[in-house]
Amino acid sequence: MKTTGTLPTTAHVPAPSSGVRAGGDTAKAAAGGSHSDGGTRVAVARLLLERGPVTAVDVAAELALSAPAVRRHLDALLADGEATTREAPRRGNRGRGRPARLYLLTEAGRVRFGHGYDDLAVAALRYLAETGGPNAVRTFADRRASELVERYRDGILANGTVTGRVGALADALSAQGYAAAARRAGNLEQLCQHHCPVAHVAAEFPQLCEAETTAFADLLGTHVQRLATIARGDAACTTHVPLGVPDRGPADDSVGGPRTERSDTTTTSRKGGSEYDHRS
């Protein structure tokens, strides 16, 4: 079977333990605590977070590393889009040579150290529930689910079979960070979302999952059943989509009536990927 979409590649690095102090000591502890490239890169990134904009020379001095080693890690952060540079301001008369480059983290680089977006979203929905009642949360969830698929609607409905629409929906979800894939499982299609960007929020507000399921059913033109969700602690969000319903499309008006769903054995991704098999 072919997967649709890919898993996110940005790794989350946990914050330092409570025994490590903030500031330069934090970065030094991170550098000294691990001899791996990964540990050193985290130390370099943390120093940019705490001291940036900062020069490569200052990073090397602070972490007691060689200049080539520091530049290698800085170049890797630049290549991954986690850091950027700017020229250091000139002081006094302009001398010869290039101006020093200052390094600082981008928003993508800051993500590696965590954020409070989930907590903020939970607090906002709690306030919405308190002031507007449960119906207000459901209305919000319905609107969010609709926006999740609306701009892909025409492309998904251009497929004349349930199988084709499920594959197109998996592509659309993957494009939005859900790492979705589709496969045939007996007399149904199985849509698996291997990542959920709002799982933490949905754990407290299952209306988000329920609204997604309703939106999928409306878009696919058939009843669907959500069997598992990441928000409930499952490995993936798994939705079963039954087959055997008539195809939709121009051919429905042809002589002999509508065609029936084809018995394809696989759902092939237009984006390619590795084989996978998920069973709920």
XYZ file of C-alpha atoms in Angstrom:
280
model
C 0.000 0.000 0.000
C 1.141 3.534 -0.530
C 1.077 6.264 2.041
C -0.233 9.737 1.408
C 1.804 12.551 2.860
C 4.766 12.385 5.181
C 5.292 12.661 8.862
C 6.461 16.026 10.238
C 10.231 16.280 10.438
C 10.650 18.986 13.069
C 11.668 17.305 16.293
C 10.560 18.723 19.617
C 13.390 19.028 22.104
C 12.295 19.165 25.732
C 13.222 22.075 27.942
C 16.183 21.624 30.266
C 15.688 20.083 33.677
C 14.880 22.327 36.610
C 18.399 21.932 37.935
C 19.884 23.887 35.020
C 19.961 27.646 35.406
C 18.889 30.069 32.701
C 21.242 32.140 30.607
C 24.710 31.046 29.536
C 24.858 28.280 32.129
C 21.922 26.590 30.409
C 23.689 26.410 27.072
C 26.952 25.274 28.673
C 25.140 22.518 30.544
C 23.472 21.364 27.334
C 26.767 21.314 25.486
C 28.551 19.469 28.267
C 25.703 17.059 28.888
C 25.908 15.389 25.513
C 28.812 14.637 23.201
C 26.522 13.949 20.260
C 26.038 16.321 17.366
C 22.377 16.525 18.300
C 23.134 17.621 21.854
C 25.648 20.217 20.702
C 23.248 21.580 18.107
C 20.586 22.014 20.784
C 23.139 23.903 22.907
C 23.988 26.181 19.980
C 20.316 26.792 19.251
C 19.575 27.515 22.918
C 22.390 30.057 23.044
C 20.922 31.818 20.002
C 17.565 31.792 21.800
C 18.980 33.279 24.994
C 21.696 35.598 23.667
C 20.871 36.204 19.998
C 21.699 37.960 17.821
C 25.220 36.682 18.518
C 28.369 36.034 16.479
C 29.814 32.601 15.791
C 32.939 33.620 17.701
C 30.871 34.412 20.790
C 29.006 31.103 20.479
C 32.296 29.197 20.288
C 33.696 31.028 23.323
C 30.560 30.556 25.405
C 30.307 26.824 24.673
C 34.067 26.180 24.682
C 33.887 24.721 21.170
C 36.096 25.161 18.129
C 35.090 27.751 15.545
C 34.745 25.127 12.743
C 32.473 22.980 14.928
C 30.241 25.928 15.774
C 30.019 27.061 12.156
C 29.044 23.537 11.104
C 26.116 23.567 13.514
C 25.148 27.119 12.578
C 25.186 26.193 8.889
C 22.916 23.221 9.649
C 20.467 25.464 11.522
C 20.488 27.895 8.589
C 19.882 25.078 6.087
C 16.932 23.809 8.149
C 15.429 27.286 8.326
C 15.817 27.363 12.114
C 18.280 30.274 12.142
C 18.955 33.377 10.129
C 21.678 36.035 10.018
C 22.099 39.760 9.899
C 25.153 41.991 9.646
C 26.583 43.293 12.878
C 26.452 47.105 13.088
C 29.734 48.898 12.405
C 31.198 50.942 15.221
C 33.649 53.710 14.442
C 35.548 53.831 11.139
C 34.789 51.080 8.638
C 37.685 48.660 8.474
C 38.626 46.142 5.869
C 37.013 42.744 5.515
C 33.511 41.495 5.859
C 31.304 42.742 8.675
C 30.637 40.147 11.356
C 27.505 38.082 10.945
C 25.037 37.834 13.806
C 22.987 34.660 14.214
C 19.497 34.402 15.675
C 16.691 31.854 15.699
C 13.715 31.990 13.352
C 10.185 31.144 14.475
C 10.772 27.591 13.223
C 13.847 27.384 15.430
C 11.931 28.587 18.472
C 9.393 25.788 18.031
C 12.041 23.285 19.075
C 11.865 24.767 22.580
C 8.094 24.501 22.854
C 5.264 27.012 22.970
C 2.027 27.641 24.812
C -0.346 27.666 21.839
C -2.210 24.547 23.002
C -2.747 25.952 26.486
C -3.935 29.233 25.005
C -6.406 27.419 22.725
C -7.771 25.359 25.630
C -8.195 28.494 27.742
C -9.999 30.259 24.872
C -12.426 27.356 24.353
C -13.076 27.103 28.093
C -13.973 30.782 28.099
C -16.178 30.292 25.029
C -17.998 27.409 26.771
C -18.483 29.450 29.939
C -19.797 32.543 28.177
C -21.591 31.047 25.168
C -22.438 27.549 26.340
C -21.721 24.147 24.740
C -23.445 25.143 21.498
C -20.882 27.922 20.994
C -18.026 25.404 21.163
C -19.825 23.103 18.706
C -20.430 25.993 16.310
C -16.731 26.867 16.463
C -15.746 23.216 15.904
C -18.081 22.941 12.900
C -16.641 26.095 11.346
C -13.068 24.926 11.882
C -13.792 21.505 10.338
C -15.445 23.143 7.348
C -12.443 25.414 6.798
C -10.152 22.378 7.059
C -11.577 20.857 3.866
C -13.328 23.716 2.074
C -10.483 24.902 -0.156
C -9.859 21.306 -1.262
C -13.536 20.492 -1.826
C -13.644 20.871 -5.613
C -10.540 18.750 -6.128
C -11.834 16.011 -3.842
C -15.301 15.917 -5.438
C -13.715 15.727 -8.908
C -13.047 12.062 -8.079
C -15.980 9.916 -9.119
C -15.520 7.142 -6.556
C -15.421 6.964 -2.792
C -11.964 5.424 -3.088
C -10.727 8.375 -5.124
C -12.281 10.911 -2.783
C -10.757 9.277 0.312
C -7.317 9.370 -1.326
C -7.756 13.029 -2.272
C -8.928 13.853 1.261
C -5.832 12.144 2.671
C -3.674 14.328 0.406
C -5.515 17.459 1.580
C -5.084 16.550 5.245
C -1.390 15.755 4.762
C -0.885 19.181 3.204
C -2.140 20.632 6.492
C 0.132 18.611 8.779
C -2.030 15.564 9.548
C 0.271 12.948 7.920
C -2.778 11.173 6.516
C -2.934 7.996 4.465
C -5.640 5.824 2.911
C -5.880 2.079 2.317
C -8.446 -0.521 1.322
C -9.522 -2.791 4.182
C -12.067 -5.349 2.995
C -15.284 -3.640 1.934
C -14.271 -0.214 3.200
C -11.638 2.479 2.896
C -9.572 3.305 5.967
C -8.419 6.901 6.454
C -5.586 7.202 8.979
C -4.282 10.498 10.348
C -0.929 9.742 11.979
C -0.556 13.223 13.448
C -3.057 15.682 14.923
C -1.933 19.293 15.395
C -4.807 19.920 17.841
C -4.747 16.641 19.794
C -4.050 18.343 23.134
C -7.049 20.641 22.689
C -9.312 17.883 21.328
C -8.594 15.754 24.423
C -10.669 18.246 26.429
C -13.004 19.301 23.623
C -14.011 16.178 21.621
C -16.377 18.407 19.632
C -13.360 19.080 17.375
C -13.114 15.378 16.464
C -16.876 15.026 16.083
C -17.054 18.010 13.734
C -14.209 16.589 11.628
C -16.076 13.303 11.273
C -19.250 15.092 10.175
C -17.293 17.180 7.650
C -15.658 14.043 6.215
C -19.026 12.325 5.803
C -20.485 15.360 4.048
C -17.506 15.661 1.740
C -17.306 11.958 0.868
C -21.040 11.619 0.382
C -21.369 8.553 2.612
C -21.616 7.531 6.246
C -18.234 7.300 8.021
C -17.227 5.908 11.406
C -14.405 7.290 13.539
C -12.954 4.327 15.443
C -9.857 5.826 17.051
C -8.385 9.241 17.809
C -4.988 10.471 18.936
C -6.803 12.743 21.402
C -8.047 9.609 23.229
C -4.566 8.109 23.314
C -4.728 5.969 20.169
C -1.792 5.697 17.775
C -3.701 7.357 14.939
C -7.059 8.896 14.128
C -8.764 6.122 12.160
C -11.934 6.642 10.125
C -13.721 3.820 8.299
C -15.509 4.721 5.072
C -17.848 2.012 3.687
C -17.908 1.251 -0.036
C -20.672 -0.062 -2.271
C -22.332 3.321 -2.826
C -22.857 4.657 -6.359
C -20.126 6.621 -8.059
C -20.699 10.305 -8.516
C -19.809 12.138 -11.700
C -20.921 12.839 -15.244
C -21.217 9.116 -16.015
C -24.183 8.906 -13.617
C -26.445 10.267 -16.382
C -25.381 7.685 -18.920
C -27.611 4.908 -20.227
C -27.882 2.066 -17.758
C -27.789 4.226 -14.635
C -24.911 5.007 -12.287
C -21.834 2.899 -12.058
C -21.035 1.062 -8.862
C -17.937 1.569 -6.772
C -14.910 -0.086 -8.280
C -13.223 -2.841 -6.294
C -9.747 -1.334 -6.260
C -7.476 -3.122 -3.835
C -5.243 -0.201 -3.016
C -5.366 3.548 -2.711
C -2.342 4.981 -4.459
C -1.009 8.340 -3.301
C -0.219 10.972 -5.881
C 2.649 12.034 -3.628
C 4.273 8.637 -3.238
C 5.771 7.396 0.022
C 6.537 4.198 1.838
C 4.249 1.276 2.464
C 2.248 1.161 5.646
C -0.434 -0.966 7.225
C -2.593 0.298 10.065
C -5.284 -1.857 11.610
C -7.508 -0.597 14.367
